[in-house]
GROMACS .gro file of C-alpha atoms in nm:
model
  229
    1MET     CA    1   8.613  14.960   5.152
    2SER     CA    2   8.641  15.326   5.167
    3LYS     CA    3   8.938  15.524   5.010
    4LEU     CA    4   9.059  15.578   5.349
    5GLU     CA    5   9.073  15.234   5.438
    6SER     CA    6   9.242  15.150   5.117
    7LEU     CA    7   9.498  15.390   5.190
    8ARG     CA    8   9.575  15.275   5.525
    9SER     CA    9   9.564  14.882   5.410
   10ALA     CA   10   9.826  15.011   5.137
   11GLY     CA   11  10.070  15.119   5.414
   12ASN     CA   12   9.997  15.491   5.380
   13LYS     CA   13  10.048  15.714   5.684
   14LEU     CA   14   9.728  15.957   5.708
   15ILE     CA   15   9.817  16.284   5.838
   16PHE     CA   16   9.479  16.482   5.906
   17ASP     CA   17   9.536  16.855   5.887
   18VAL     CA   18   9.201  17.075   5.933
   19VAL     CA   19   9.380  17.393   5.983
   20ASP     CA   20   9.110  17.615   6.180
   21GLU     CA   21   8.811  17.365   6.125
   22VAL     CA   22   8.687  17.095   6.375
   23PRO     CA   23   8.836  16.749   6.258
   24PRO     CA   24   8.570  16.522   6.112
   25PRO     CA   25   8.435  16.217   6.307
   26ILE     CA   26   8.631  15.966   6.093
   27THR     CA   27   8.978  16.122   6.240
   28ARG     CA   28   8.962  15.883   6.529
   29ASP     CA   29   8.953  15.578   6.314
   30TYR     CA   30   9.186  15.683   6.016
   31ALA     CA   31   9.429  15.930   6.124
   32HIS     CA   32   9.794  15.844   6.225
   33VAL     CA   33   9.902  16.186   6.304
   34VAL     CA   34   9.681  16.499   6.350
   35SER     CA   35   9.845  16.820   6.242
   36ALA     CA   36   9.760  17.143   6.442
   37ALA     CA   37   9.801  17.493   6.276
   38SER     CA   38   9.788  17.668   6.601
   39ILE     CA   39   9.882  17.652   6.968
   40THR     CA   40   9.524  17.638   7.103
   41ALA     CA   41   9.430  17.386   6.838
   42TYR     CA   42   9.736  17.165   6.950
   43LEU     CA   43   9.631  17.184   7.315
   44ASP     CA   44   9.246  17.117   7.232
   45LEU     CA   45   9.321  16.824   6.963
   46SER     CA   46   9.563  16.650   7.233
   47ALA     CA   47   9.261  16.645   7.477
   48ASP     CA   48   9.023  16.533   7.227
   49PHE     CA   49   9.248  16.256   7.049
   50PRO     CA   50   9.452  16.132   7.340
   51HIS     CA   51   9.514  15.798   7.144
   52LEU     CA   52   9.668  15.977   6.855
   53PRO     CA   53   9.977  16.179   6.821
   54VAL     CA   54   9.926  16.560   6.760
   55HIS     CA   55  10.196  16.782   6.614
   56LEU     CA   56  10.197  17.178   6.588
   57VAL     CA   57  10.302  17.304   6.247
   58ASN     CA   58  10.242  17.697   6.269
   59HIS     CA   59  10.081  17.867   5.962
   60HIS     CA   60  10.336  18.000   5.730
   61VAL     CA   61  10.289  18.352   5.620
   62ASP     CA   62  10.241  18.440   5.231
   63PRO     CA   63  10.575  18.360   5.069
   64ARG     CA   64  10.549  18.656   4.842
   65LEU     CA   65  10.599  18.869   5.131
   66SER     CA   66  10.979  18.805   5.084
   67THR     CA   67  10.947  19.013   4.753
   68ILE     CA   68  10.877  19.348   4.964
   69SER     CA   69  11.195  19.468   5.074
   70ALA     CA   70  11.101  19.844   5.199
   71PRO     CA   71  11.085  19.888   5.561
   72PRO     CA   72  10.763  20.009   5.723
   73PRO     CA   73  10.757  20.399   5.735
   74THR     CA   74  10.885  20.582   6.054
   75ASP     CA   75  10.743  20.911   6.016
   76LYS     CA   76  10.412  20.852   6.233
   77LEU     CA   77  10.154  20.596   6.287
   78ARG     CA   78  10.014  20.447   5.966
   79CYS     CA   79   9.755  20.170   6.051
   80ALA     CA   80   9.567  19.934   5.820
   81TYR     CA   81   9.354  19.603   5.821
   82PHE     CA   82   9.423  19.359   5.558
   83GLY     CA   83   9.181  19.093   5.535
   84GLU     CA   84   8.801  19.020   5.464
   85SER     CA   85   8.597  19.328   5.624
   86VAL     CA   86   8.349  19.061   5.771
   87ASN     CA   87   8.616  18.937   6.014
   88ALA     CA   88   8.695  19.279   6.178
   89ILE     CA   89   8.519  19.514   6.387
   90LEU     CA   90   8.501  19.817   6.159
   91SER     CA   91   8.272  20.084   6.257
   92PRO     CA   92   8.264  20.418   6.073
   93ALA     CA   93   8.448  20.589   6.333
   94VAL     CA   94   8.733  20.316   6.333
   95MET     CA   95   8.752  20.318   5.955
   96ARG     CA   96   8.839  20.708   5.967
   97GLU     CA   97   9.140  20.585   6.165
   98VAL     CA   98   9.230  20.251   5.980
   99THR     CA   99   9.283  20.203   5.623
  100VAL     CA  100   9.099  19.887   5.514
  101VAL     CA  101   9.285  19.679   5.243
  102HIS     CA  102   9.032  19.403   5.141
  103ILE     CA  103   9.165  19.072   5.062
  104ASP     CA  104   8.963  18.815   4.876
  105THR     CA  105   9.057  18.494   4.999
  106SER     CA  106   8.831  18.307   4.746
  107ARG     CA  107   9.070  18.374   4.467
  108GLN     CA  108   9.465  18.429   4.424
  109ASP     CA  109   9.500  18.817   4.479
  110ALA     CA  110   9.836  18.977   4.502
  111ASP     CA  111   9.692  19.369   4.482
  112TRP     CA  112   9.728  19.382   4.849
  113LEU     CA  113  10.085  19.302   4.894
  114PRO     CA  114  10.257  19.607   4.755
  115ARG     CA  115  10.031  19.821   4.985
  116LEU     CA  116  10.193  19.653   5.293
  117GLU     CA  117  10.487  19.909   5.244
  118ALA     CA  118  10.273  20.194   5.310
  119PHE     CA  119  10.173  20.094   5.685
  120ASN     CA  120  10.355  20.004   6.021
  121PHE     CA  121  10.081  19.904   6.234
  122HIS     CA  122   9.824  19.640   6.161
  123TYR     CA  123   9.480  19.633   6.280
  124ALA     CA  124   9.321  19.269   6.364
  125VAL     CA  125   9.040  19.335   6.599
  126ARG     CA  126   8.851  19.065   6.546
  127ALA     CA  127   8.455  19.009   6.502
  128HIS     CA  128   8.346  18.677   6.643
  129ARG     CA  129   8.167  18.439   6.384
  130ASP     CA  130   8.029  18.113   6.474
  131LEU     CA  131   8.230  17.930   6.213
  132ASP     CA  132   8.543  18.063   6.393
  133HIS     CA  133   8.713  17.779   6.565
  134HIS     CA  134   9.105  17.764   6.609
  135LYS     CA  135   9.229  18.058   6.403
  136PRO     CA  136   9.605  18.072   6.359
  137PHE     CA  137   9.772  18.394   6.437
  138LEU     CA  138   9.833  18.465   6.090
  139LYS     CA  139   9.768  18.847   6.076
  140GLY     CA  140  10.029  18.879   6.360
  141PHE     CA  141  10.279  18.682   6.145
  142THR     CA  142  10.225  18.888   5.851
  143ALA     CA  143  10.286  19.202   6.064
  144ALA     CA  144  10.582  19.045   6.224
  145HIS     CA  145  10.735  18.988   5.892
  146ARG     CA  146  10.676  19.327   5.797
  147GLY     CA  147  10.859  19.476   6.111
  148SER     CA  148  10.513  19.619   6.228
  149ASN     CA  149  10.315  19.607   6.535
  150ILE     CA  150   9.960  19.485   6.565
  151LEU     CA  151   9.646  19.582   6.738
  152ILE     CA  152   9.417  19.298   6.853
  153GLN     CA  153   9.200  19.214   7.178
  154SER     CA  154   9.309  19.009   7.479
  155THR     CA  155   9.003  18.771   7.422
  156GLN     CA  156   9.190  18.634   7.120
  157THR     CA  157   9.371  18.335   7.296
  158GLU     CA  158   9.614  18.238   7.013
  159ALA     CA  159   9.740  18.605   6.970
  160VAL     CA  160   9.803  18.644   7.363
  161ARG     CA  161   9.976  18.318   7.346
  162TRP     CA  162  10.221  18.474   7.111
  163LEU     CA  163  10.255  18.836   7.205
  164GLY     CA  164  10.211  18.792   7.585
  165THR     CA  165   9.964  18.957   7.818
  166ASP     CA  166  10.142  19.266   7.877
  167TYR     CA  167  10.203  19.338   7.492
  168PRO     CA  168  10.126  19.713   7.460
  169TYR     CA  169   9.870  19.688   7.193
  170LEU     CA  170   9.616  19.465   7.355
  171ILE     CA  171   9.274  19.561   7.410
  172ALA     CA  172   9.163  19.437   7.723
  173GLY     CA  173   8.833  19.218   7.734
  174GLU     CA  174   8.561  19.283   7.490
  175ALA     CA  175   8.662  19.517   7.229
  176THR     CA  176   8.402  19.798   7.199
  177GLU     CA  177   8.466  20.093   6.941
  178THR     CA  178   8.524  20.312   7.264
  179LYS     CA  179   8.825  20.104   7.340
  180ILE     CA  180   8.947  20.057   7.014
  181LEU     CA  181   8.967  20.430   6.936
  182ALA     CA  182   9.129  20.471   7.279
  183ALA     CA  183   9.397  20.207   7.174
  184LEU     CA  184   9.462  20.362   6.847
  185ASP     CA  185   9.526  20.702   7.009
  186TYR     CA  186   9.761  20.530   7.251
  187ALA     CA  187   9.956  20.380   6.968
  188ARG     CA  188   9.960  20.709   6.769
  189GLU     CA  189  10.121  20.860   7.130
  190SER     CA  190  10.341  20.589   7.183
  191PHE     CA  191  10.483  20.549   6.841
  192GLY     CA  192  10.847  20.544   6.850
  193HIS     CA  193  10.877  20.538   7.232
  194SER     CA  194  10.971  20.262   7.446
  195GLU     CA  195  10.631  20.094   7.437
  196TRP     CA  196  10.628  20.071   7.032
  197MET     CA  197  11.011  19.945   7.049
  198ASP     CA  198  10.911  19.658   7.309
  199GLY     CA  199  10.617  19.551   7.093
  200LEU     CA  200  10.856  19.546   6.802
  201ALA     CA  201  11.084  19.334   6.984
  202ARG     CA  202  10.807  19.077   7.075
  203MET     CA  203  10.718  19.090   6.663
  204ARG     CA  204  11.083  19.015   6.584
  205ASP     CA  205  11.057  18.694   6.806
  206ILE     CA  206  10.746  18.591   6.627
  207ARG     CA  207  10.909  18.649   6.294
  208GLU     CA  208  11.203  18.412   6.403
  209ARG     CA  209  10.960  18.151   6.550
  210THR     CA  210  10.760  18.123   6.199
  211SER     CA  211  11.063  18.176   5.968
  212ASN     CA  212  11.068  17.925   5.678
  213GLN     CA  213  11.353  17.732   5.846
  214ARG     CA  214  11.153  17.704   6.165
  215ILE     CA  215  10.822  17.586   5.992
  216GLY     CA  216  11.008  17.348   5.761
  217GLY     CA  217  11.161  17.195   6.073
  218GLU     CA  218  10.821  17.165   6.206
  219LEU     CA  219  10.708  16.993   5.881
  220ALA     CA  220  10.987  16.755   5.877
  221ALA     CA  221  10.919  16.665   6.260
  222LEU     CA  222  10.559  16.601   6.152
  223PHE     CA  223  10.652  16.355   5.868
  224ALA     CA  224  10.902  16.174   6.091
  225LEU     CA  225  10.643  16.131   6.371
  226ALA     CA  226  10.398  15.992   6.110
  227GLU     CA  227  10.674  15.747   6.002
  228LEU     CA  228  10.688  15.621   6.351
  229THR     CA  229  10.329  15.539   6.388
   0.00000   0.00000   0.00000
């Protein structure tokens, strides 16, 4: 008897949470509930596993963000990319406009957190990788919790579901260097104006939708759903 069979036989409820990976084949036979960490994952998993309940629990931001109290600077556009460089489109011309703050996700790293204070515009133009599946909009959530706008391409479906198709800092279609530089120019020109403020209003909504209270409620609903299966 496998460990999963033993767990089920003992009356345990098995919740499969694969975050942004593809669920393993054993999901069909052993999961009581499948947890989705993004809206796109929720829709796809619901279609892939019609016999199983699927529940959305959005990805939380780094809880250490709450220790940063200083508001973003208001003097001018200050743009940075927070993450692993391999995941972003970062040409030499783009890096002259965007400060790259590398985050090593393979280890506990808090060095990047204080640097959030210096920026008000988060760069998230993503380079496609074959291992990418259902990526939560975590960079957007981080920007939202910092009261900042974000730049990302419209081909990132999860981001558009949160921001809306008319968010002012979406790059239409494929993100080329020319489009990225033009979008950065537009952000610089519109900084502090109506487009900028409209973007911030949407980010405030995202912050509320990904608050500790909201995500805690989603977790509680997940556990309650598992109890019913």
